Amino acid sequence: MELWLAAQAFILGVVEGLTEFLPISSTGHQIIVADLLGFGGDRAKAFNIIIQLGAILAVVWEFRQRIFGVIVGLPRERQAQRFTANLLVAFFPAVILGVAFADLIEHWLFNPITVASALVIGGLVMLWAEKRQHAIEVHAVDDMGWKHALKIGCAQCLAMIPGTSRSASTIIGGLLFGLSRKAATEFSFFLAMPTMVGAAVYSGYKHRALFENGGDLPVFALGFVVSFIFAMLAVRALLRFIASHSYAVFAWYRIGFGLLILATWQMGMIDWSTAQG
């Protein structure tokens, strides 16, 4: 494996791991960083699928005890059944809209200008949501009802627009719909599991021919491992952070990063308008 290719795989693995579960848009960062690194084409499509699996495996490992408890208790425990039903209800809207519009969105919206705009708009929405008076109806994930789950599932669909962020959509949606900050964050993690696995399987099947080149295996393996490690670090750090902080810092980061991309485009420093993720 070439040194520069290994460096690209490492950097993109770090970006995916750090951003997947933070409300700052992993897809948006991948599009921008990959364009800056000159990492594109069919290899990039396959690589993105692999590193997303690395990130989701990290959150599965982090919550392995809870997942195991739900699986074991599913046949007889009402709480496990309710938790599973809520995940399925929240997952359902993304399945419908994803299958119907994924190709159109990827063709028209996967570019840095869309990402930058969505980062800024999403950051402003996050600031507004954090400043609102929160009326908390659900303090823990196990207290959720199916209506809360459905609303969050609908909010998650906004993340189909690159730069919006799946985590931001579900977490801020959860806050607006009456969940505590801890409950919204944890449910976002759990909902990521079926959503990301489903998206990866769908994309992997659609682009299955891209995995026939065995020479790319070392690149994929490096990206997978790096993404797994940094995603685990990010998940643990976020859970500690939200215990005593708001999401405002992430909102300001989104706004600053998005404005930087738009500024470099407007000043002609980088021609983002022709770039594709």
XYZ file of N, CA and C in Angstrom:
831
model
N 0.843 -1.195 0.000
C 0.000 0.000 0.000
C 0.882 1.251 0.000
N 0.595 2.168 -0.901
C 1.375 3.394 -1.001
C 1.222 4.241 0.262
N 2.305 4.972 0.582
C 2.309 5.779 1.801
C 1.210 6.833 1.777
N 1.034 7.524 0.647
C 0.013 8.569 0.555
C -1.390 7.973 0.662
N -1.591 6.810 0.064
C -2.890 6.151 0.151
C -3.182 5.738 1.596
N -2.146 5.250 2.284
C -2.311 4.885 3.695
C -2.643 6.120 4.530
N -1.997 7.240 4.216
C -2.273 8.485 4.945
C -3.706 8.946 4.701
N -4.175 8.843 3.466
C -5.557 9.212 3.153
C -6.540 8.348 3.939
N -6.288 7.034 3.951
C -7.167 6.111 4.660
C -7.184 6.410 6.159
N -6.020 6.717 6.706
C -5.923 7.019 8.133
C -6.683 8.300 8.473
N -6.450 9.345 7.691
C -7.105 10.639 7.963
C -8.621 10.521 7.861
N -9.094 9.856 6.816
C -10.537 9.725 6.632
C -11.150 8.812 7.686
N -10.388 7.819 8.141
C -10.863 6.979 9.236
C -11.014 7.771 10.517
N -10.043 8.656 10.789
C -10.122 9.521 11.967
C -11.332 10.449 11.865
N -11.516 11.053 10.695
C -12.637 11.975 10.492
C -13.972 11.266 10.711
N -14.112 10.077 10.133
C -15.354 9.319 10.297
C -15.582 8.961 11.764
N -14.555 8.448 12.418
C -14.704 8.038 13.807
C -15.076 9.180 14.731
N -14.436 10.325 14.560
C -14.673 11.460 15.445
C -16.006 12.149 15.182
N -16.477 12.119 13.953
C -17.658 12.918 13.606
C -18.955 12.136 13.501
N -18.902 10.814 13.406
C -20.119 10.034 13.152
C -21.178 10.240 14.226
N -20.775 10.304 15.484
C -21.762 10.387 16.560
C -21.820 11.758 17.224
N -21.034 12.694 16.721
C -21.157 14.075 17.164
C -22.124 14.797 16.234
N -22.835 15.799 16.732
C -23.851 16.475 15.902
C -23.247 17.503 14.941
N -22.241 17.071 14.171
C -21.555 17.991 13.263
C -21.478 17.456 11.842
N -22.104 16.325 11.561
C -22.203 15.726 10.230
C -20.934 15.026 9.777
N -20.921 13.713 9.912
C -19.785 12.928 9.429
C -19.740 12.919 7.904
N -20.913 12.801 7.266
C -20.953 12.786 5.802
C -20.418 14.089 5.235
N -20.828 15.198 5.843
C -20.340 16.494 5.382
C -18.840 16.609 5.500
N -18.288 16.190 6.622
C -16.836 16.254 6.807
C -16.109 15.311 5.855
N -16.690 14.137 5.605
C -16.066 13.202 4.680
C -16.005 13.782 3.263
N -17.087 14.423 2.838
C -17.132 15.015 1.497
C -16.055 16.082 1.354
N -15.950 16.955 2.346
C -15.001 18.068 2.276
C -13.559 17.584 2.383
N -13.281 16.728 3.380
C -11.911 16.259 3.585
C -11.458 15.373 2.423
N -12.338 14.495 1.940
C -11.981 13.635 0.814
C -11.655 14.464 -0.421
N -12.389 15.552 -0.625
C -12.105 16.405 -1.776
C -10.753 17.097 -1.618
N -10.452 17.552 -0.414
C -9.162 18.197 -0.164
C -7.998 17.223 -0.357
N -8.226 15.951 -0.015
C -7.180 14.936 -0.135
C -7.105 14.325 -1.529
N -8.093 14.619 -2.359
C -8.126 14.033 -3.686
C -8.484 12.554 -3.674
N -9.295 12.157 -2.690
C -9.693 10.755 -2.540
C -11.127 10.619 -3.026
N -11.321 10.069 -4.207
C -12.658 9.981 -4.776
C -12.815 8.760 -5.647
N -13.877 8.754 -6.442
C -14.113 7.655 -7.356
C -14.745 6.453 -6.686
N -14.694 5.317 -7.380
C -15.326 4.093 -6.892
C -14.686 3.595 -5.595
N -13.375 3.736 -5.488
C -12.698 3.291 -4.265
C -13.247 4.042 -3.047
N -13.499 5.338 -3.199
C -13.999 6.145 -2.087
C -15.391 5.692 -1.660
N -16.245 5.334 -2.626
C -17.591 4.874 -2.279
C -17.534 3.615 -1.429
N -16.715 2.657 -1.857
C -16.576 1.413 -1.095
C -15.925 1.671 0.254
N -14.928 2.537 0.280
C -14.209 2.854 1.514
C -15.141 3.468 2.552
N -16.024 4.360 2.128
C -16.951 5.013 3.047
C -17.894 4.012 3.705
N -18.303 3.009 2.954
C -19.169 1.974 3.519
C -18.439 1.222 4.630
N -17.174 0.895 4.380
C -16.389 0.124 5.337
C -16.131 0.916 6.620
N -15.746 2.177 6.486
C -15.418 2.941 7.697
C -16.670 3.280 8.504
N -17.819 3.372 7.858
C -19.062 3.569 8.612
C -19.378 2.335 9.448
N -19.079 1.161 8.906
C -19.268 -0.065 9.675
C -18.323 -0.097 10.876
N -17.104 0.410 10.697
C -16.172 0.490 11.811
C -16.706 1.370 12.927
N -17.299 2.500 12.550
C -17.854 3.419 13.546
C -19.039 2.807 14.274
N -19.927 2.137 13.554
C -21.102 1.566 14.200
C -20.715 0.403 15.089
N -19.670 -0.345 14.716
C -19.214 -1.438 15.571
C -18.714 -0.885 16.911
N -18.155 0.310 16.890
C -17.657 0.924 18.124
C -18.803 1.198 19.097
N -19.909 1.722 18.599
C -21.038 2.032 19.498
C -21.729 0.743 19.947
N -21.733 -0.271 19.087
C -22.272 -1.572 19.493
C -21.436 -2.144 20.639
N -20.125 -2.043 20.518
C -19.247 -2.538 21.570
C -19.431 -1.735 22.858
N -19.580 -0.441 22.737
C -19.709 0.418 23.916
C -20.985 0.099 24.697
N -22.060 -0.255 23.990
C -23.335 -0.548 24.644
C -23.653 -2.037 24.614
N -22.634 -2.863 24.556
C -22.812 -4.311 24.397
C -23.633 -4.933 25.527
N -23.444 -4.472 26.752
C -24.192 -5.048 27.869
C -25.680 -4.751 27.747
N -25.999 -3.517 27.372
C -27.419 -3.150 27.205
C -28.023 -3.931 26.043
N -27.296 -4.045 24.956
C -27.797 -4.783 23.783
C -28.032 -6.246 24.136
N -27.070 -6.844 24.837
C -27.213 -8.247 25.239
C -28.418 -8.425 26.150
N -28.608 -7.481 27.084
C -29.744 -7.559 27.987
C -31.078 -7.488 27.248
N -31.152 -6.635 26.229
C -32.382 -6.514 25.438
C -32.652 -7.798 24.665
N -31.609 -8.357 24.057
C -31.773 -9.586 23.274
C -32.244 -10.736 24.161
N -31.619 -10.875 25.319
C -31.987 -11.958 26.235
C -33.400 -11.762 26.776
N -33.759 -10.515 27.077
C -35.064 -10.255 27.677
C -36.208 -10.113 26.693
N -35.901 -10.065 25.410
C -36.937 -9.801 24.402
C -38.118 -10.772 24.445
N -37.909 -12.077 24.648
C -39.058 -12.990 24.619
C -40.045 -12.796 25.768
N -39.604 -12.220 26.901
C -40.494 -12.211 28.062
C -40.578 -10.882 28.818
N -39.606 -9.974 28.603
C -39.583 -8.729 29.364
C -40.243 -7.598 28.587
N -41.250 -6.970 29.202
C -42.000 -5.898 28.556
C -41.101 -4.717 28.216
N -40.144 -4.405 29.094
C -39.271 -3.260 28.862
C -38.403 -3.466 27.628
N -37.872 -4.669 27.453
C -37.043 -4.976 26.283
C -37.877 -4.937 25.007
N -39.110 -5.428 25.088
C -40.000 -5.419 23.926
C -40.356 -3.990 23.529
N -40.600 -3.152 24.521
C -40.956 -1.760 24.247
C -39.778 -1.010 23.632
N -38.594 -1.238 24.175
C -37.388 -0.599 23.652
C -37.163 -0.992 22.186
N -37.296 -2.285 21.882
C -37.102 -2.768 20.514
C -38.155 -2.195 19.570
N -39.395 -2.148 20.039
C -40.472 -1.593 19.211
C -40.223 -0.121 18.896
N -39.737 0.628 19.870
C -39.444 2.044 19.637
C -38.346 2.222 18.595
N -37.324 1.377 18.649
C -36.256 1.459 17.652
C -36.794 1.171 16.248
N -37.651 0.166 16.135
C -38.210 -0.175 14.824
C -39.095 0.949 14.294
N -39.899 1.532 15.175
C -40.766 2.645 14.769
C -39.931 3.839 14.291
N -38.862 4.151 15.022
C -38.007 5.276 14.658
C -37.203 4.997 13.396
N -36.889 3.746 13.154
C -36.092 3.352 11.994
C -36.915 3.377 10.706
N -38.208 3.137 10.814
C -39.067 2.938 9.646
C -39.088 4.121 8.671
N -39.243 5.385 9.120
C -39.278 6.497 8.158
C -38.028 6.607 7.296
N -36.861 6.353 7.885
C -35.618 6.440 7.120
C -35.549 5.368 6.041
N -36.119 4.209 6.319
C -36.131 3.131 5.326
C -36.925 3.561 4.103
N -38.112 4.099 4.329
C -38.987 4.494 3.217
C -38.352 5.604 2.388
N -37.955 6.694 3.038
C -37.404 7.828 2.303
C -36.021 7.518 1.737
N -35.243 6.707 2.449
C -33.915 6.359 1.964
C -33.972 5.584 0.657
N -34.815 4.576 0.608
C -34.953 3.782 -0.616
C -35.508 4.629 -1.754
N -36.437 5.535 -1.434
C -37.105 6.327 -2.468
C -36.218 7.443 -3.031
N -35.417 8.075 -2.175
C -34.739 9.302 -2.611
C -33.212 9.295 -2.471
N -32.617 8.218 -1.980
C -31.169 8.210 -1.717
C -30.353 8.549 -2.957
N -30.688 7.953 -4.096
C -29.909 8.188 -5.311
C -30.018 9.637 -5.777
N -31.218 10.205 -5.714
C -31.403 11.596 -6.135
C -30.626 12.543 -5.223
N -30.690 12.293 -3.924
C -29.973 13.147 -2.976
C -28.473 13.049 -3.184
N -27.969 11.828 -3.382
C -26.527 11.653 -3.603
C -26.075 12.375 -4.869
N -26.915 12.368 -5.903
C -26.544 12.990 -7.175
C -26.534 14.516 -7.082
N -27.550 15.093 -6.427
C -27.716 16.541 -6.454
C -27.151 17.281 -5.247
N -27.061 16.619 -4.113
C -26.729 17.341 -2.885
C -25.376 16.987 -2.277
N -24.720 15.943 -2.760
C -23.434 15.552 -2.171
C -22.315 16.415 -2.736
N -22.242 17.657 -2.250
C -21.183 18.569 -2.652
C -20.914 19.525 -1.490
N -19.722 20.106 -1.430
C -19.346 20.949 -0.280
C -20.229 22.171 -0.052
N -20.799 22.746 -1.101
C -21.636 23.930 -0.927
C -22.908 23.573 -0.164
N -23.541 22.464 -0.528
C -24.712 22.000 0.207
C -24.342 21.685 1.651
N -23.206 21.015 1.829
C -22.743 20.665 3.169
C -22.550 21.917 4.023
N -21.845 22.910 3.480
C -21.570 24.137 4.235
C -22.864 24.848 4.618
N -23.792 24.927 3.681
C -25.073 25.584 3.970
C -25.839 24.848 5.060
N -25.863 23.507 4.978
C -26.573 22.712 5.970
C -25.900 22.810 7.333
N -24.578 22.902 7.359
C -23.865 23.057 8.624
C -24.281 24.349 9.328
N -24.339 25.442 8.568
C -24.697 26.738 9.158
C -26.147 26.736 9.626
N -27.045 26.299 8.764
C -28.470 26.296 9.123
C -28.714 25.377 10.317
N -28.096 24.195 10.296
C -28.254 23.266 11.409
C -27.694 23.824 12.707
N -26.576 24.543 12.623
C -26.002 25.156 13.815
C -26.931 26.192 14.421
N -27.566 26.999 13.576
C -28.510 28.007 14.069
C -29.721 27.350 14.731
N -30.199 26.251 14.125
C -31.326 25.525 14.719
C -30.933 24.946 16.079
N -29.708 24.432 16.189
C -29.237 23.883 17.456
C -29.188 24.957 18.540
N -28.687 26.144 18.191
C -28.648 27.237 19.164
C -30.053 27.616 19.621
N -30.975 27.691 18.671
C -32.361 28.007 19.008
C -32.958 26.939 19.924
N -32.695 25.648 19.601
C -33.247 24.552 20.394
C -32.683 24.548 21.812
N -31.396 24.887 21.931
C -30.783 24.899 23.265
C -31.294 26.059 24.124
N -31.672 27.163 23.489
C -32.139 28.326 24.243
C -33.607 28.210 24.649
N -34.335 27.293 24.009
C -35.741 27.111 24.360
C -35.872 26.559 25.778
N -37.014 26.851 26.390
C -37.326 26.269 27.685
C -37.738 24.818 27.462
N -36.977 23.881 28.011
C -37.251 22.472 27.783
C -38.319 21.953 28.747
N -39.367 21.381 28.185
C -40.379 20.700 28.988
C -40.102 19.204 28.872
N -39.419 18.646 29.842
C -38.966 17.254 29.758
C -40.094 16.302 30.136
N -40.451 15.435 29.196
C -41.468 14.410 29.413
C -40.832 13.035 29.617
N -39.646 12.850 29.035
C -38.971 11.543 29.069
C -37.573 11.744 29.630
N -37.314 11.170 30.795
C -36.017 11.338 31.438
C -35.037 10.230 31.065
N -35.534 9.063 30.674
C -34.678 7.931 30.312
C -35.229 7.257 29.063
N -34.356 6.576 28.343
C -34.754 5.921 27.096
C -35.896 4.940 27.324
N -35.882 4.235 28.452
C -36.907 3.230 28.724
C -38.285 3.835 28.983
N -38.345 5.144 29.182
C -39.628 5.811 29.429
C -40.303 6.277 28.139
N -39.651 6.104 27.020
C -40.190 6.595 25.752
C -41.418 5.816 25.312
N -42.325 6.521 24.636
C -43.464 5.882 23.991
C -43.253 5.855 22.483
N -44.132 5.161 21.784
C -43.945 5.010 20.336
C -44.113 6.335 19.594
N -44.909 7.256 20.141
C -45.078 8.549 19.482
C -43.781 9.360 19.522
N -43.080 9.311 20.655
C -41.778 9.971 20.722
C -40.818 9.363 19.708
N -40.817 8.030 19.620
C -39.919 7.338 18.703
C -40.217 7.709 17.250
N -41.494 7.781 16.910
C -41.874 8.119 15.534
C -41.439 9.533 15.177
N -41.616 10.466 16.097
C -41.207 11.849 15.842
C -39.697 11.938 15.622
N -38.938 11.245 16.447
C -37.484 11.274 16.292
C -37.077 10.596 14.993
N -37.783 9.532 14.622
C -37.503 8.865 13.350
C -37.738 9.782 12.163
N -38.790 10.590 12.242
C -39.056 11.560 11.173
C -37.977 12.636 11.144
N -37.531 13.064 12.325
C -36.459 14.061 12.399
C -35.170 13.516 11.803
N -34.923 12.227 12.002
C -33.708 11.617 11.471
C -33.640 11.704 9.946
N -34.788 11.724 9.293
C -34.828 11.774 7.824
C -34.191 13.048 7.283
N -34.161 14.109 8.087
C -33.512 15.344 7.645
C -32.031 15.126 7.385
N -31.454 14.098 8.037
C -30.026 13.831 7.889
C -29.674 13.272 6.521
N -30.662 12.986 5.698
C -30.370 12.564 4.331
C -29.721 13.696 3.547
N -29.933 14.932 4.003
C -29.260 16.083 3.396
C -27.854 16.159 3.987
N -26.805 15.994 3.189
C -25.443 15.999 3.731
C -25.108 17.324 4.400
N -24.515 17.231 5.574
C -24.208 18.423 6.347
C -25.187 18.655 7.476
N -26.341 17.986 7.422
C -27.348 18.149 8.468
C -26.938 17.408 9.735
N -26.467 16.171 9.587
C -26.018 15.306 10.673
C -27.150 14.469 11.234
N -26.975 13.152 11.156
C -27.948 12.235 11.727
C -28.031 12.422 13.240
N -26.879 12.553 13.880
C -26.872 12.741 15.334
C -27.578 14.035 15.728
N -27.283 15.116 14.998
C -27.918 16.396 15.314
C -29.426 16.314 15.133
N -29.860 15.690 14.063
C -31.296 15.588 13.794
C -32.018 14.830 14.894
N -31.457 13.709 15.316
C -32.133 12.889 16.316
C -32.009 13.487 17.720
N -30.841 14.032 18.053
C -30.660 14.603 19.391
C -31.492 15.872 19.579
N -31.368 16.800 18.627
C -32.141 18.038 18.743
C -33.623 17.750 18.602
N -33.973 16.814 17.721
C -35.371 16.406 17.624
C -35.876 15.857 18.943
N -35.041 15.040 19.591
C -35.425 14.505 20.891
C -35.643 15.586 21.923
N -34.776 16.597 21.949
C -34.945 17.712 22.890
C -36.247 18.466 22.624
N -36.530 18.703 21.353
C -37.751 19.440 21.003
C -39.009 18.645 21.317
N -38.886 17.307 21.284
C -40.062 16.460 21.500
C -40.185 15.969 22.936
N -39.405 16.561 23.859
C -39.625 16.287 25.269
C -38.675 15.327 25.939
N -37.608 14.918 25.279
C -36.643 14.033 25.905
C -35.588 14.846 26.658
N -35.066 14.274 27.715
C -33.934 14.889 28.389
C -32.713 14.801 27.483
N -31.690 15.596 27.784
C -30.482 15.582 26.957
C -29.830 14.197 26.959
N -29.800 13.549 28.098
C -29.197 12.211 28.199
C -30.012 11.186 27.416
N -31.335 11.228 27.548
C -32.184 10.273 26.844
C -32.099 10.469 25.334
N -32.103 11.727 24.887
C -32.015 12.015 23.453
C -30.691 11.531 22.882
N -29.605 11.730 23.613
C -28.292 11.317 23.143
C -28.184 9.801 23.081
N -28.626 9.108 24.122
C -28.535 7.655 24.130
C -29.415 7.030 23.053
N -30.632 7.569 22.885
C -31.506 7.002 21.842
C -30.914 7.244 20.463
N -30.224 8.369 20.277
C -29.552 8.632 19.012
C -28.504 7.560 18.727
N -27.755 7.164 19.755
C -26.766 6.106 19.588
C -27.426 4.788 19.211
N -28.484 4.422 19.935
C -29.141 3.148 19.659
C -29.795 3.136 18.280
N -30.414 4.255 17.902
C -31.057 4.332 16.592
C -30.031 4.285 15.476
N -28.802 4.734 15.752
C -27.747 4.687 14.738
C -27.443 3.262 14.313
N -27.607 2.306 15.208
C -27.223 0.923 14.905
C -28.013 0.346 13.733
N -29.354 0.249 13.810
C -30.078 -0.288 12.649
C -30.009 0.632 11.435
N -29.985 1.952 11.666
C -29.967 2.894 10.550
C -28.685 2.777 9.745
N -27.544 2.796 10.430
C -26.266 2.757 9.733
C -25.980 1.380 9.140
N -26.338 0.328 9.875
C -26.143 -1.018 9.328
C -27.011 -1.209 8.098
N -28.272 -0.772 8.182
C -29.164 -0.884 7.033
C -28.658 -0.104 5.836
N -28.172 1.126 6.078
C -27.646 1.943 4.981
C -26.407 1.318 4.380
N -25.537 0.759 5.234
C -24.306 0.137 4.744
C -24.604 -1.111 3.918
N -25.542 -1.921 4.391
C -25.915 -3.138 3.645
C -26.532 -2.771 2.304
N -27.420 -1.772 2.326
C -28.058 -1.332 1.073
C -27.021 -0.792 0.095
N -26.130 0.081 0.586
C -25.095 0.647 -0.285
C -24.104 -0.412 -0.733
N -23.764 -1.329 0.191
C -22.833 -2.394 -0.163
C -23.376 -3.293 -1.260
N -24.674 -3.599 -1.182
C -25.287 -4.430 -2.219
C -25.356 -3.675 -3.546
N -25.729 -2.406 -3.470
C -25.869 -1.600 -4.689
C -24.527 -1.424 -5.392
N -23.453 -1.301 -4.593
C -22.121 -1.081 -5.155
C -21.224 -2.307 -4.956
N -21.810 -3.497 -4.945
C -21.063 -4.709 -4.622
C -19.897 -4.965 -5.567
N -20.004 -4.480 -6.802
C -18.909 -4.684 -7.758
C -17.638 -3.953 -7.335
N -17.775 -2.928 -6.502
C -16.614 -2.148 -6.088
C -15.705 -2.922 -5.137
N -16.222 -4.004 -4.552
C -15.443 -4.761 -3.575
C -14.704 -5.947 -4.200
N -14.771 -6.049 -5.525
C -14.134 -7.178 -6.197
C -12.624 -7.011 -6.299
N -12.125 -5.803 -6.122
C -10.686 -5.558 -6.210
C -10.024 -5.872 -4.868
N -9.409 -7.030 -4.774
C -8.769 -7.452 -3.536
C -7.601 -6.580 -3.133
N -7.063 -5.818 -4.065
C -5.920 -4.968 -3.759
C -6.264 -3.825 -2.830
N -7.560 -3.507 -2.706
C -7.973 -2.420 -1.831
C -8.190 -2.876 -0.391
N -8.064 -4.175 -0.129
C -8.333 -4.703 1.207
C -7.483 -4.040 2.298
N -6.181 -3.824 2.108
C -5.393 -3.158 3.165
C -5.878 -1.741 3.463
N -6.310 -1.016 2.429
C -6.834 0.339 2.616
C -8.117 0.293 3.437
N -9.014 -0.618 3.076
C -10.273 -0.758 3.794
C -10.033 -1.167 5.246
N -9.118 -2.098 5.455
C -8.838 -2.587 6.801
C -8.286 -1.468 7.692
N -7.376 -0.669 7.158
C -6.804 0.441 7.919
C -7.886 1.446 8.293
N -8.705 1.828 7.331
C -9.781 2.777 7.600
C -10.767 2.247 8.618
N -11.093 0.964 8.531
C -12.040 0.332 9.449
C -11.531 0.390 10.886
N -10.283 -0.007 11.094
C -9.708 -0.046 12.440
C -9.603 1.360 13.027
N -9.127 2.306 12.232
C -8.972 3.679 12.708
C -10.333 4.281 13.055
N -11.320 4.042 12.199
C -12.661 4.561 12.451
C -13.232 3.977 13.739
N -13.045 2.691 13.962
C -13.536 2.023 15.170
C -12.936 2.653 16.424
N -11.626 2.837 16.422
C -10.936 3.369 17.604
C -11.390 4.783 17.925
N -11.417 5.648 16.914
C -11.754 7.044 17.172
C -13.245 7.239 17.432
N -14.090 6.374 16.878
C -15.519 6.457 17.179
C -15.775 6.096 18.634
N -15.071 5.096 19.146
C -15.241 4.720 20.545
C -14.810 5.863 21.467
N -13.700 6.502 21.134
C -13.246 7.639 21.930
C -14.271 8.771 21.895
N -14.847 9.014 20.721
C -15.809 10.106 20.572
C -17.093 9.827 21.350
N -17.579 8.590 21.307
C -18.807 8.234 22.024
C -18.621 8.419 23.523
N -17.521 7.920 24.052
C -17.268 8.050 25.494
C -17.129 9.516 25.905
N -16.431 10.284 25.073
C -16.231 11.695 25.388
C -17.554 12.456 25.350
N -18.415 12.146 24.379
C -19.696 12.847 24.263
C -20.602 12.547 25.446
N -20.632 11.306 25.885
C -21.471 10.949 27.025
C -21.028 11.682 28.292
N -19.719 11.843 28.456
C -19.227 12.608 29.608
C -19.529 14.097 29.449
N -19.395 14.586 28.227
C -19.570 16.011 27.967
C -20.999 16.468 28.227
N -21.978 15.704 27.730
C -23.374 16.163 27.819
C -23.915 16.073 29.241
N -23.174 15.413 30.148
C -23.611 15.333 31.535
C -23.624 16.707 32.197
N -22.788 17.621 31.701
C -22.704 18.937 32.337
C -22.616 20.095 31.341
N -22.816 19.833 30.057
C -22.720 20.893 29.050
C -23.892 20.801 28.070
N -24.134 21.899 27.376
C -25.132 21.907 26.311
C -24.441 21.586 24.978
N -25.246 21.570 23.915
C -24.702 21.301 22.586
C -24.299 22.577 21.850
N -24.290 23.710 22.545
C -24.007 24.985 21.893
C -22.623 25.013 21.243
N -21.638 24.368 21.869
C -20.284 24.389 21.314
C -20.251 23.726 19.946
N -21.031 22.676 19.766
C -21.091 22.010 18.475
C -21.812 22.888 17.447
N -22.811 23.623 17.900
C -23.531 24.537 17.012
C -22.594 25.619 16.482
N -21.792 26.220 17.378
C -20.861 27.265 16.950
C -19.780 26.699 16.034
N -19.352 25.465 16.288
C -18.378 24.829 15.397
C -18.969 24.661 14.005
N -20.203 24.168 13.930
C -20.868 23.976 12.639
C -20.939 25.298 11.877
N -21.367 26.342 12.567
C -21.531 27.638 11.910
C -20.183 28.158 11.415
N -19.163 28.072 12.266
C -17.843 28.557 11.867
C -17.258 27.780 10.709
N -17.363 26.455 10.759
C -16.814 25.607 9.696
C -17.563 25.826 8.387
N -18.885 25.903 8.482
C -19.684 26.123 7.271
C -19.391 27.465 6.630
N -19.275 28.511 7.447
C -18.974 29.844 6.909
C -17.577 29.886 6.298
N -16.632 29.140 6.877
C -15.285 29.081 6.314
C -15.300 28.482 4.910
N -16.051 27.401 4.734
C -16.153 26.772 3.414
C -16.797 27.736 2.413
N -17.878 28.388 2.820
C -18.564 29.325 1.923
C -17.679 30.525 1.599
N -16.882 30.976 2.579
C -16.005 32.122 2.355
C -14.902 31.794 1.358
N -14.283 30.620 1.499
C -13.219 30.235 0.552
C -13.771 30.069 -0.853
N -15.028 29.660 -0.950
C -15.668 29.529 -2.267
C -15.963 30.905 -2.859
N -16.549 31.790 -2.069
C -16.908 33.115 -2.559
C -15.676 33.937 -2.947
N -14.577 33.765 -2.217
C -13.357 34.511 -2.520
C -12.511 33.849 -3.604
N -12.991 32.726 -4.132
C -12.293 32.061 -5.217
C -11.042 31.315 -4.792
N -10.876 31.081 -3.493
C -9.693 30.374 -3.011
C -9.748 28.894 -3.362
N -10.944 28.316 -3.270
C -11.171 26.911 -3.625
C -12.473 26.830 -4.394
N -12.489 26.126 -5.514
C -13.687 26.014 -6.331
C -14.522 24.837 -5.839
N -15.173 25.032 -4.688
C -15.984 23.976 -4.113
C -17.177 23.611 -4.982
N -17.624 24.511 -5.839
C -18.848 24.314 -6.586
C -18.762 23.143 -7.550
N -17.562 22.731 -7.922
C -17.425 21.620 -8.868
C -17.045 20.328 -8.176
N -16.901 20.372 -6.854
C -16.456 19.186 -6.119
C -17.638 18.255 -5.860
N -17.333 16.980 -5.793
C -18.338 15.966 -5.494
C -17.804 15.016 -4.418
N -18.704 14.581 -3.537
C -18.273 13.684 -2.486
C -18.046 12.301 -2.995
